Coordinates of C-alpha atoms and ligand atoms in Angstrom, one line a residue:
M1 CA -21.0 20.3 -69.8
K2 CA -21.5 23.3 -71.8
K3 CA -19.5 23.8 -75.0
L4 CA -19.4 26.8 -77.7
L5 CA -20.5 25.1 -80.6
L6 CA -21.2 26.3 -84.2
G7 CA -24.9 25.7 -85.1
D8 CA -23.9 23.3 -87.6
F9 CA -21.5 21.2 -85.0
A10 CA -24.8 21.5 -82.7
V11 CA -27.0 19.8 -85.1
A12 CA -24.6 17.0 -85.5
R13 CA -24.3 16.6 -81.5
G14 CA -28.3 16.8 -81.4
A15 CA -28.1 13.9 -83.9
Y16 CA -25.5 11.9 -82.3
E17 CA -27.1 12.2 -78.8
A18 CA -30.5 11.1 -80.5
G19 CA -28.7 7.9 -81.5
V20 CA -28.4 8.6 -85.2
R21 CA -26.6 5.6 -87.1
V22 CA -26.5 6.9 -90.5
A23 CA -25.5 10.6 -91.8
T24 CA -25.5 11.4 -95.6
A25 CA -24.7 14.5 -97.5
Y26 CA -23.2 16.3 -100.3
P27 CA -21.0 19.2 -99.0
G28 CA -22.8 22.8 -99.7
T29 CA -22.0 26.0 -97.9
P30 CA -23.3 26.4 -94.8
S31 CA -24.3 22.7 -94.3
T32 CA -21.2 20.9 -94.8
E33 CA -19.9 21.0 -91.2
I34 CA -22.7 18.9 -89.9
T35 CA -21.6 15.8 -91.6
E36 CA -17.8 16.3 -91.2
E37 CA -18.7 16.7 -87.5
L38 CA -20.9 13.5 -87.6
S39 CA -18.0 11.5 -89.4
R40 CA -15.9 11.7 -86.4
Y41 CA -18.0 9.7 -84.4
D42 CA -17.3 5.9 -84.6
E43 CA -21.1 5.0 -83.7
V44 CA -22.5 6.8 -86.8
Y45 CA -21.9 5.2 -90.3
S46 CA -21.4 8.6 -92.6
E47 CA -20.6 9.3 -96.2
W48 CA -20.3 11.8 -98.9
S49 CA -22.7 10.8 -101.3
P50 CA -22.2 11.8 -105.3
N51 CA -25.1 14.3 -104.9
E52 CA -28.2 15.2 -102.4
K53 CA -30.7 13.0 -104.4
V54 CA -28.6 9.7 -103.7
A55 CA -27.7 11.2 -100.0
L56 CA -31.7 11.3 -99.4
E57 CA -32.3 7.9 -101.1
V58 CA -29.5 6.2 -98.8
G59 CA -31.0 7.9 -96.0
F60 CA -34.5 6.9 -96.8
G61 CA -33.1 3.2 -97.2
A62 CA -31.6 3.6 -93.8
S63 CA -34.6 4.7 -92.3
L64 CA -36.6 1.9 -93.7
A65 CA -34.0 -0.5 -92.4
G66 CA -34.8 1.0 -88.9
A67 CA -31.7 3.6 -88.2
R68 CA -32.1 7.1 -87.1
T69 CA -30.7 9.0 -90.2
I70 CA -29.8 12.5 -90.9
V71 CA -29.1 13.9 -94.5
S72 CA -27.8 17.5 -94.7
M73 CA -27.5 19.7 -97.7
K74 CA -27.8 23.4 -98.5
H75 CA -30.9 24.8 -100.0
V76 CA -30.1 24.5 -103.7
G77 CA -29.4 20.8 -102.8
L78 CA -32.8 20.4 -101.8
N79 CA -33.9 20.7 -105.6
V80 CA -31.7 17.8 -106.4
A81 CA -33.1 15.9 -103.4
A82 CA -36.6 16.9 -104.2
D83 CA -37.8 13.7 -106.3
P84 CA -37.3 11.5 -103.4
L85 CA -38.5 14.2 -100.6
Y86 CA -41.8 14.5 -102.2
T87 CA -42.5 11.0 -102.6
A88 CA -40.9 10.2 -98.9
A89 CA -43.7 12.2 -97.6
Y90 CA -46.1 10.0 -98.8
T91 CA -44.3 6.7 -97.7
G92 CA -43.6 8.0 -94.2
V93 CA -40.5 6.5 -92.6
N94 CA -39.8 3.6 -90.3
A95 CA -37.2 5.0 -87.9
G96 CA -36.9 8.8 -87.6
L97 CA -35.5 10.3 -90.9
V98 CA -34.1 14.3 -90.7
V99 CA -33.4 16.4 -93.6
A100 CA -31.2 19.2 -92.5
V101 CA -31.4 22.0 -94.9
A102 CA -29.5 25.3 -94.6
D103 CA -30.7 28.5 -96.6
D104 CA -28.5 31.4 -97.5
P105 CA -29.9 34.7 -97.1
S106 CA -28.1 37.5 -98.9
M107 CA -26.2 34.6 -101.0
F108 CA -22.9 34.8 -99.5
S109 CA -22.0 31.4 -101.3
S110 CA -25.0 30.5 -103.3
Q111 CA -26.3 31.1 -106.7
N112 CA -29.9 32.2 -105.7
E113 CA -32.0 33.1 -102.2
Q114 CA -34.8 30.4 -102.5
D115 CA -36.5 29.5 -99.4
T116 CA -36.7 25.8 -98.3
R117 CA -39.8 26.7 -96.3
L118 CA -41.6 26.8 -99.7
I119 CA -40.6 23.6 -100.7
A120 CA -41.4 21.9 -97.5
R121 CA -45.2 23.2 -98.0
A122 CA -45.2 21.9 -101.5
A123 CA -43.9 18.5 -100.3
N124 CA -46.2 18.4 -97.4
V125 CA -43.3 18.0 -94.9
P126 CA -43.0 19.7 -91.5
V127 CA -40.2 22.1 -90.7
L128 CA -38.3 22.8 -87.4
E129 CA -36.4 25.9 -87.3
P130 CA -33.7 26.7 -84.5
S131 CA -32.6 30.6 -83.4
D132 CA -29.4 29.5 -81.8
S133 CA -26.8 26.7 -81.4
A134 CA -28.7 25.5 -78.1
E135 CA -32.1 25.2 -80.1
A136 CA -30.0 23.5 -83.1
K137 CA -29.0 20.6 -80.8
E138 CA -32.4 20.5 -79.1
F139 CA -34.4 20.8 -82.3
T140 CA -32.4 18.2 -84.0
E141 CA -33.5 15.7 -81.3
K142 CA -36.9 16.8 -81.3
A143 CA -37.3 16.3 -84.9
F144 CA -36.3 12.5 -84.7
L145 CA -39.2 12.4 -82.4
L146 CA -41.5 14.1 -84.6
S147 CA -40.4 12.1 -87.6
E148 CA -41.4 8.6 -85.7
T149 CA -44.7 9.9 -83.9
Y150 CA -45.9 11.3 -87.1
D151 CA -44.5 8.8 -89.6
T152 CA -42.9 11.6 -91.7
P153 CA -39.6 13.1 -92.6
V154 CA -39.0 16.1 -91.1
I155 CA -36.8 19.3 -92.3
L156 CA -34.6 21.1 -89.9
R157 CA -34.0 24.6 -91.3
L158 CA -31.1 26.4 -90.6
T159 CA -29.9 29.8 -92.1
T160 CA -26.2 30.7 -92.7
R161 CA -26.4 33.0 -89.4
V162 CA -27.6 30.2 -87.4
A163 CA -25.6 27.4 -89.0
H164 CA -22.1 29.4 -88.7
S165 CA -22.6 31.3 -85.5
Q166 CA -21.5 29.7 -82.2
G167 CA -23.3 29.6 -79.0
L168 CA -23.3 27.4 -75.7
V169 CA -24.6 24.3 -75.7
E170 CA -25.2 22.0 -73.2
L171 CA -23.9 18.5 -74.2
G172 CA -25.6 15.4 -73.1
E173 CA -25.0 11.3 -73.3
R174 CA -25.8 9.6 -76.6
K175 CA -29.0 7.7 -76.2
E176 CA -28.6 4.3 -78.2
V177 CA -31.7 3.7 -79.9
P178 CA -31.9 0.1 -81.4
L179 CA -32.7 -0.6 -84.8
K180 CA -36.5 -0.4 -85.4
P181 CA -37.5 -3.8 -87.0
Y182 CA -38.5 -3.4 -90.7
L183 CA -41.8 -4.8 -91.9
K184 CA -42.7 -5.4 -95.4
D185 CA -45.5 -3.1 -96.1
I186 CA -46.3 -3.0 -100.0
P187 CA -49.1 -0.4 -99.7
K188 CA -47.0 2.0 -97.5
Y189 CA -43.5 1.7 -99.2
V190 CA -44.4 1.2 -102.8
M191 CA -45.7 4.2 -104.6
M192 CA -47.8 3.2 -107.8
P193 CA -50.8 5.3 -108.5
A194 CA -53.4 2.5 -106.5
N195 CA -51.1 2.9 -103.4
A196 CA -50.0 6.5 -103.7
K197 CA -53.9 7.9 -103.8
K198 CA -54.5 6.2 -100.5
R199 CA -51.2 7.4 -99.0
H200 CA -52.0 11.2 -100.2
V201 CA -55.0 11.1 -98.1
V202 CA -52.8 9.8 -94.9
V203 CA -50.5 13.0 -96.0
E204 CA -53.4 15.5 -95.7
E205 CA -54.5 13.7 -92.4
R206 CA -51.0 14.1 -90.8
L207 CA -50.5 17.4 -91.8
N208 CA -54.2 18.4 -90.2
K209 CA -53.0 16.7 -87.1
L210 CA -49.6 18.1 -87.1
C211 CA -51.5 21.7 -87.5
A212 CA -53.9 21.3 -84.6
D213 CA -51.0 19.6 -82.2
S214 CA -48.6 22.5 -83.0
N215 CA -51.0 25.0 -81.0
S216 CA -49.7 22.9 -77.9
C217 CA -45.9 22.3 -79.1
P218 CA -43.4 23.7 -76.6
V219 CA -41.3 24.7 -79.7
N220 CA -44.0 27.3 -80.5
R221 CA -44.2 29.9 -77.3
I222 CA -45.3 33.5 -76.8
E223 CA -43.1 35.8 -74.7
K224 CA -45.6 38.3 -73.2
G225 CA -44.7 42.3 -73.5
S226 CA -46.4 45.2 -74.2
S227 CA -49.7 44.7 -75.9
D228 CA -49.2 47.6 -78.4
L229 CA -46.8 45.7 -80.7
G230 CA -46.8 41.8 -81.3
I231 CA -43.9 40.2 -83.4
I232 CA -44.2 36.8 -85.0
C233 CA -40.8 35.3 -86.0
A234 CA -38.6 32.3 -86.2
G235 CA -35.1 31.2 -86.5
G236 CA -32.1 33.5 -86.4
V237 CA -34.7 36.8 -86.7
Y238 CA -35.9 36.2 -83.3
Q239 CA -32.4 37.0 -82.0
Y240 CA -32.7 40.2 -83.9
V241 CA -36.4 41.2 -82.8
K242 CA -35.1 40.6 -79.2
E243 CA -32.5 42.9 -79.3
A244 CA -34.2 45.4 -81.4
L245 CA -37.5 45.6 -79.9
P246 CA -37.4 44.3 -76.2
E247 CA -40.6 45.6 -75.2
A248 CA -42.7 44.1 -77.9
S249 CA -44.7 40.8 -77.2
V250 CA -43.3 38.0 -79.0
L251 CA -44.7 34.6 -80.7
K252 CA -41.6 32.6 -81.4
L253 CA -42.2 29.8 -83.9
G254 CA -40.0 26.9 -83.6
M255 CA -42.3 24.7 -86.0
V256 CA -42.4 26.9 -89.2
Y257 CA -44.6 24.3 -91.2
P258 CA -47.3 23.7 -90.3
L259 CA -48.5 26.7 -88.3
P260 CA -50.3 26.9 -84.8
Y261 CA -53.4 28.9 -86.1
K262 CA -55.3 29.1 -82.8
M263 CA -52.3 30.2 -81.1
I264 CA -51.5 32.8 -83.9
A265 CA -55.1 34.0 -83.6
D266 CA -55.0 34.7 -80.1
F267 CA -51.6 36.0 -80.2
V268 CA -52.8 38.8 -82.5
K269 CA -56.0 39.3 -80.9
S270 CA -53.7 40.1 -77.8
V271 CA -52.0 43.1 -79.5
K272 CA -52.6 46.2 -81.0
R273 CA -50.4 45.8 -84.1
C274 CA -48.8 42.5 -84.9
I275 CA -45.9 42.1 -87.6
V276 CA -44.6 39.0 -89.1
I277 CA -41.0 39.5 -89.5
E278 CA -39.2 36.8 -91.8
E279 CA -36.1 36.6 -93.9
L280 CA -37.0 35.6 -97.5
E281 CA -40.3 34.9 -98.7
P282 CA -43.4 35.9 -96.9
H283 CA -44.2 32.1 -96.0
I284 CA -45.5 32.7 -92.4
E285 CA -47.3 36.0 -93.3
T286 CA -49.0 34.3 -96.3
L287 CA -50.3 31.4 -94.5
I288 CA -51.6 33.5 -91.5
K289 CA -53.4 35.9 -94.0
S290 CA -55.2 32.8 -95.9
K291 CA -56.7 32.2 -92.4
G292 CA -58.5 36.0 -92.5
I293 CA -55.9 36.9 -89.6
A294 CA -54.7 40.4 -90.2
V295 CA -50.9 41.0 -89.7
E296 CA -48.3 43.2 -91.4
G297 CA -45.1 41.6 -93.1
K298 CA -43.7 42.4 -96.4
N299 CA -45.1 45.8 -96.4
L300 CA -42.2 46.9 -94.2
F301 CA -39.5 44.1 -95.0
S302 CA -37.9 43.1 -98.4
I303 CA -37.8 39.4 -99.6
Q304 CA -34.3 39.9 -100.1
G305 CA -31.2 39.3 -97.7
E306 CA -30.5 39.2 -94.2
F307 CA -32.1 41.2 -91.7
S308 CA -30.3 42.9 -88.6
V309 CA -31.2 44.4 -85.3
N310 CA -30.6 48.2 -87.2
L311 CA -33.1 47.1 -90.0
I312 CA -35.8 45.9 -87.7
R313 CA -35.6 49.0 -85.5
E314 CA -35.8 51.3 -88.6
K315 CA -38.7 49.5 -90.3
V316 CA -40.8 48.8 -87.2
L317 CA -40.0 51.9 -85.1
G318 CA -38.8 54.5 -87.8
K319 CA -35.2 54.9 -85.7
K320 CA -32.6 55.0 -88.4
T321 CA -29.3 54.0 -86.9
E322 CA -26.2 55.3 -88.5
A323 CA -23.9 52.4 -89.7
V324 CA -20.3 53.1 -88.9
A325 CA -18.3 52.6 -92.0
A326 CA -15.8 49.9 -91.5
E327 CA -12.3 51.3 -93.0
I328 CA -11.2 48.1 -94.0
P329 CA -10.4 47.0 -97.8
A330 CA -12.8 45.1 -99.7
R331 CA -11.7 41.4 -100.3
P332 CA -13.9 40.1 -103.1
P333 CA -13.2 36.3 -103.7
V334 CA -10.6 35.3 -106.1
L335 CA -8.9 32.2 -107.0
C336 CA -6.0 31.3 -104.7
A337 CA -2.3 31.9 -105.9
G338 CA -1.1 29.2 -107.7
C339 CA -4.9 27.6 -108.1
P340 CA -4.6 25.2 -111.3
H341 CA -7.9 26.8 -112.6
R342 CA -6.1 30.0 -113.1
G343 CA -4.0 28.6 -116.5
V344 CA -7.4 27.1 -117.8
F345 CA -9.1 30.5 -117.9
Y346 CA -6.2 32.2 -118.9
T347 CA -5.9 30.2 -121.8
L348 CA -9.5 30.3 -122.7
K349 CA -9.7 34.0 -122.5
K350 CA -6.5 34.2 -124.5
L351 CA -8.5 31.8 -127.1
K352 CA -11.6 34.3 -126.8
L353 CA -13.8 31.3 -126.4
N354 CA -17.5 31.2 -124.9
V355 CA -17.5 29.3 -121.7
M356 CA -20.4 27.8 -120.2
G357 CA -19.0 27.5 -116.3
D358 CA -20.4 25.5 -113.5
I359 CA -20.5 25.7 -109.6
G360 CA -17.1 25.5 -107.7
C361 CA -14.1 27.4 -106.9
Y362 CA -13.5 28.0 -110.7
T363 CA -17.1 30.2 -110.9
L364 CA -14.3 32.8 -110.1
G365 CA -13.0 32.4 -113.6
A366 CA -16.0 34.9 -114.5
V367 CA -14.1 37.9 -112.4
P368 CA -11.6 40.2 -113.5
P369 CA -9.1 40.1 -115.0
L370 CA -9.7 36.4 -115.9
G371 CA -13.2 37.0 -117.0
S372 CA -13.7 34.4 -119.1
I373 CA -16.9 32.6 -118.0
D374 CA -20.2 33.3 -120.0
S375 CA -22.9 31.4 -117.8
V376 CA -23.3 29.7 -114.7
L377 CA -26.4 28.3 -113.7
C378 CA -26.6 25.0 -111.4
M379 CA -24.7 22.0 -110.5
G380 CA -23.7 20.1 -113.9
A381 CA -25.5 22.6 -116.0
S382 CA -22.2 23.7 -118.0
I383 CA -22.5 20.6 -120.6
G384 CA -26.1 20.8 -121.2
M385 CA -25.7 24.5 -122.0
A386 CA -22.7 23.7 -124.1
I387 CA -25.3 21.1 -126.0
G388 CA -27.7 24.0 -126.1
F389 CA -25.3 26.3 -128.0
D390 CA -24.6 23.3 -130.7
K391 CA -28.1 22.6 -131.1
A392 CA -29.0 26.0 -131.7
N393 CA -26.9 25.9 -134.7
S394 CA -25.4 29.3 -133.7
D395 CA -22.0 30.8 -134.8
F396 CA -20.7 31.0 -131.3
A397 CA -21.0 27.2 -130.9
K398 CA -17.8 26.4 -132.5
N399 CA -16.0 28.5 -130.1
T400 CA -17.7 27.3 -127.2
V401 CA -16.4 24.9 -124.2
A402 CA -18.1 23.5 -121.0
V403 CA -16.1 23.8 -117.8
I404 CA -16.8 21.7 -114.9
G405 CA -14.9 20.6 -111.7
D406 CA -14.4 16.8 -110.7
S407 CA -16.9 16.7 -107.9
T408 CA -19.3 18.8 -110.0
F409 CA -19.0 16.3 -112.9
I410 CA -19.8 13.3 -110.7
H411 CA -22.4 15.1 -108.9
S412 CA -24.7 15.8 -112.0
G413 CA -22.6 16.2 -115.2
I414 CA -22.3 12.7 -116.1
T415 CA -25.8 12.6 -117.2
G416 CA -25.0 15.7 -119.4
L417 CA -22.0 14.1 -120.9
V418 CA -24.2 10.9 -121.7
D419 CA -26.6 13.3 -123.4
A420 CA -23.8 15.1 -125.7
V421 CA -22.6 11.6 -126.9
Y422 CA -26.3 10.4 -127.6
N423 CA -27.3 13.2 -129.3
K424 CA -24.2 13.6 -131.4
A425 CA -23.2 17.1 -130.0
D426 CA -20.2 18.7 -131.0
A427 CA -19.0 19.7 -127.7
T428 CA -15.6 20.4 -126.2
I429 CA -15.9 19.8 -122.3
I430 CA -13.0 20.8 -119.8
I431 CA -13.0 18.8 -116.4
V432 CA -11.2 20.9 -114.1
D433 CA -9.6 18.1 -111.9
N434 CA -8.3 19.5 -108.4
S435 CA -8.8 16.3 -106.9
T436 CA -11.0 17.7 -104.3
T437 CA -14.5 19.3 -103.5
G438 CA -12.3 22.5 -103.2
M439 CA -14.7 25.5 -102.7
T440 CA -16.3 23.8 -99.6
G441 CA -13.3 23.0 -97.9
H442 CA -11.6 20.1 -99.6
Q443 CA -14.1 17.0 -99.0
N444 CA -13.3 13.6 -100.6
H445 CA -15.3 12.6 -103.3
P446 CA -15.6 9.3 -105.5
A447 CA -12.7 9.9 -107.7
T448 CA -10.3 10.7 -104.5
G449 CA -10.1 7.3 -103.4
K450 CA -10.9 8.2 -99.7
T451 CA -14.1 8.2 -97.9
I452 CA -15.3 10.9 -95.5
K453 CA -13.2 9.3 -93.0
N454 CA -10.2 9.3 -95.0
E455 CA -10.2 5.5 -95.4
Q456 CA -8.9 4.2 -99.0
T457 CA -11.7 3.1 -101.4
Y458 CA -12.0 2.6 -105.1
A459 CA -11.1 5.7 -107.1
L460 CA -13.5 6.7 -109.9
N461 CA -11.6 6.7 -113.2
L462 CA -12.9 10.0 -114.8
E463 CA -10.9 8.8 -118.2
E464 CA -12.4 5.4 -118.3
L465 CA -15.9 6.8 -117.3
C466 CA -15.9 9.4 -120.0
R467 CA -15.0 6.6 -122.7
A468 CA -17.7 4.3 -121.2
T469 CA -19.9 7.0 -122.3
G470 CA -18.9 6.7 -126.0
V471 CA -16.5 9.8 -125.7
K472 CA -13.7 8.9 -128.4
S473 CA -11.6 12.1 -127.5
V474 CA -10.4 11.7 -124.0
D475 CA -7.0 13.8 -123.0
V476 CA -5.3 14.5 -119.9
V477 CA -3.6 17.7 -119.5
D478 CA -2.0 19.6 -116.6
P479 CA -3.1 23.3 -116.9
Y480 CA 0.4 24.5 -115.6
E481 CA 1.8 23.6 -118.9
L482 CA 0.1 26.3 -120.7
D483 CA 1.4 25.6 -124.3
K484 CA 0.2 22.0 -124.0
F485 CA -3.0 23.1 -122.7
E486 CA -3.6 25.4 -125.6
Q487 CA -3.0 23.2 -128.1
T488 CA -5.1 20.4 -126.7
V489 CA -8.0 22.9 -126.5
R490 CA -7.2 24.3 -130.3
K491 CA -7.2 20.5 -131.6
A492 CA -10.3 19.7 -129.8
L493 CA -12.2 22.5 -131.0
S494 CA -11.0 21.8 -134.6
E495 CA -12.7 18.1 -134.3
S496 CA -16.4 17.4 -134.2
G497 CA -18.1 15.1 -131.8
V498 CA -17.6 15.2 -128.4
K499 CA -14.0 15.9 -126.7
V500 CA -13.0 15.7 -123.1
I501 CA -10.1 17.5 -121.7
I502 CA -9.5 16.5 -118.3
A503 CA -6.9 19.6 -116.7
R504 CA -5.6 17.8 -114.1
R505 CA -3.8 19.1 -111.0
P506 CA -4.5 19.0 -107.5
C507 CA -5.5 22.2 -105.5
V508 CA -2.8 24.0 -104.5
L509 CA -4.0 24.1 -101.1
L510 CA -3.6 20.0 -100.9
T511 CA 0.1 20.2 -101.8
K512 CA 1.4 23.0 -99.8
K513 CA 5.2 22.9 -99.3
L514 CA 8.2 25.1 -97.8
Y515 CA 8.4 28.2 -99.8
K516 CA 11.8 29.1 -101.5
G517 CA 10.3 31.7 -103.5
F518 CA 10.4 33.4 -107.1
E519 CA 11.7 37.0 -107.7
I520 CA 11.2 39.3 -110.8
T521 CA 14.8 40.1 -112.3
D522 CA 16.2 43.5 -113.9
A523 CA 15.2 41.4 -117.4
C524 CA 11.5 42.7 -116.4
K525 CA 10.7 44.5 -119.5
N526 CA 7.3 45.8 -117.6
C527 CA 5.1 44.3 -120.3
K528 CA 2.5 42.8 -117.7
A529 CA 1.9 39.5 -119.1
C530 CA 2.1 38.1 -115.8
L531 CA -0.3 40.4 -114.2
K532 CA -3.0 39.2 -116.7
L533 CA -3.0 35.7 -115.1
G534 CA -4.6 37.7 -112.0
C535 CA -2.5 35.8 -109.6
P536 CA -3.0 38.0 -106.2
A537 CA 0.9 37.4 -105.7
I538 CA 2.0 39.6 -108.8
V539 CA 1.7 43.0 -107.7
N540 CA 2.2 46.1 -109.9
T541 CA 4.2 48.9 -108.1
E542 CA 5.3 52.2 -109.1
H543 CA 8.7 50.8 -109.4
G544 CA 7.5 47.8 -111.8
M545 CA 6.4 44.0 -110.8
T546 CA 7.2 42.5 -107.8
I547 CA 6.2 38.8 -106.2
D548 CA 4.4 39.1 -102.9
A549 CA 6.3 36.5 -101.2
S550 CA 3.2 36.0 -98.7
L551 CA 1.0 34.9 -101.5
C552 CA 3.2 33.2 -103.7
T553 CA 2.8 29.3 -103.9
E554 CA 5.6 29.0 -106.3
C555 CA 3.2 27.1 -109.0
G556 CA 5.6 28.6 -111.8
L557 CA 2.8 30.1 -114.0
C558 CA 4.3 33.4 -114.1
Q559 CA 7.5 32.1 -115.2
S560 CA 5.7 30.2 -118.1
V561 CA 4.3 33.3 -119.5
C562 CA 7.4 35.6 -119.2
K563 CA 8.9 36.0 -122.6
F564 CA 11.8 37.6 -121.4
G565 CA 12.9 34.8 -118.8
A566 CA 12.7 37.7 -116.1
I567 CA 11.4 35.5 -113.5
K568 CA 13.4 33.1 -111.5
A569 CA 13.2 30.8 -108.5
K570 CA 15.3 31.9 -105.5
Ligands
SF4_601 S1 -8.9 26.0 -103.1 FE1 -7.5 25.0 -104.6 S2 -8.9 24.9 -106.4 FE2 -10.1 26.5 -105.1 S3 -9.2 28.6 -105.8 FE3 -8.2 27.6 -104.2 S4 -6.4 26.7 -105.2 FE4 -7.9 27.0 -106.7

């Protein structure tokens, strides 16, 4: 049976049919749906891990114990998981271990545009890259075979366009793969220097063999066309190339590391002009050129952003296609109406504080009109940055706070807090606890008390955790209570040492209820205090302020900032 599937769902289906038993991940757009989908299968143990490093370590353990395992993450998550990945390449695996990593060219939902193929190359791990949903399923199954045949973790690289596009996929039956017996093998699995030196040799031999075998691997194929022009490409770019340059000969790479150099050399010889077209870094081009094979590539194309059919036509054929401007209003991302984070940033802006931000919905506290966040670096960095402000002895430090979400705090903020206490920092840390992993679509995490399958489990108590690190001052406040929240922040800033404020209120989208509504009455003096909240439901019209009922979530924040009592519940 054929089914229309998202690329991520196709990866999940491929893993399921390949007999996967364990699936781990930390949510990250555009990879989240892989593990969400796998959690629907009873045959698969699945979990949201606290972060990608733990996800890969659990996955590695499951592989050693003999279970086929898939670990999923977005590209920046691979940085967090890099430590176990580099050494897992040395130890090899027992049962198949596949690491699905989704890159984000054009940064639709990411803080950078890094290219996973470069990390794979540094870690000496082979990479398969599908170009549509059908291949996403097929390559996932192949990745498990590759992993077991060559005794290595395998990266399955996706990009946003493949992960989040739909295509027809032929569904098959699940193949039950029995647990592979675990055999104690200290020289293979204990990476201390004497063993690791020998394993490094194994890694090099494995890569050389993979490189040679890739010349006859069916995921790499030549599609014969005109001998005037040859294109080397992979992944989603292959689809653009086929549409933009239907006459060209194409070498489509399914394995993008290591590369089939003999196949490439023969292909380049067979055409008059050969261009490597790849999004992001010149990974394929650089490797090909390192073998003395002449190709074009980044002399024509940027290392930034997503490509398109029109772009490829323009760069290769010089044919510019006039884009038709879409007549639609721009919709920049904003915090939802009634978002509990809105009260936090409204207050921090009012107090004119420096705000070290973090990764999550609340990163949007940086955009107007809240415009309150000064810096966002990576998951968990806000606390370290606030410590740095303090330790630099700058005048700014006393007016600086760190803001971090509950899920992000568990992911990689805890160690920052430990550092703050251990090294006697003066730091005010605000954990904006919306009781979910909001930005990626409301996934559970260790403090929600629910597993990925919505089963009850122990709920990590953030207050107790903070106190256990040695923090003496821990306050829990509802960010909708603006006066109380402001007083708590003022008090924390006036004290020395590490202070934690947990601004706790569930994401408003988790607590939707029937709308009754608010209205702005004649008592309104048009002072625009409510407009400063930046709530999309509050609209400034030529007749004065009104509330858009379709956007209002009845949070009541506008009521609490109105000095004239002009905003009433209906
Ligand atoms: S999803 Fe929830 S936490 Fe995120 S912006 Fe919307 S209301 Fe706020």
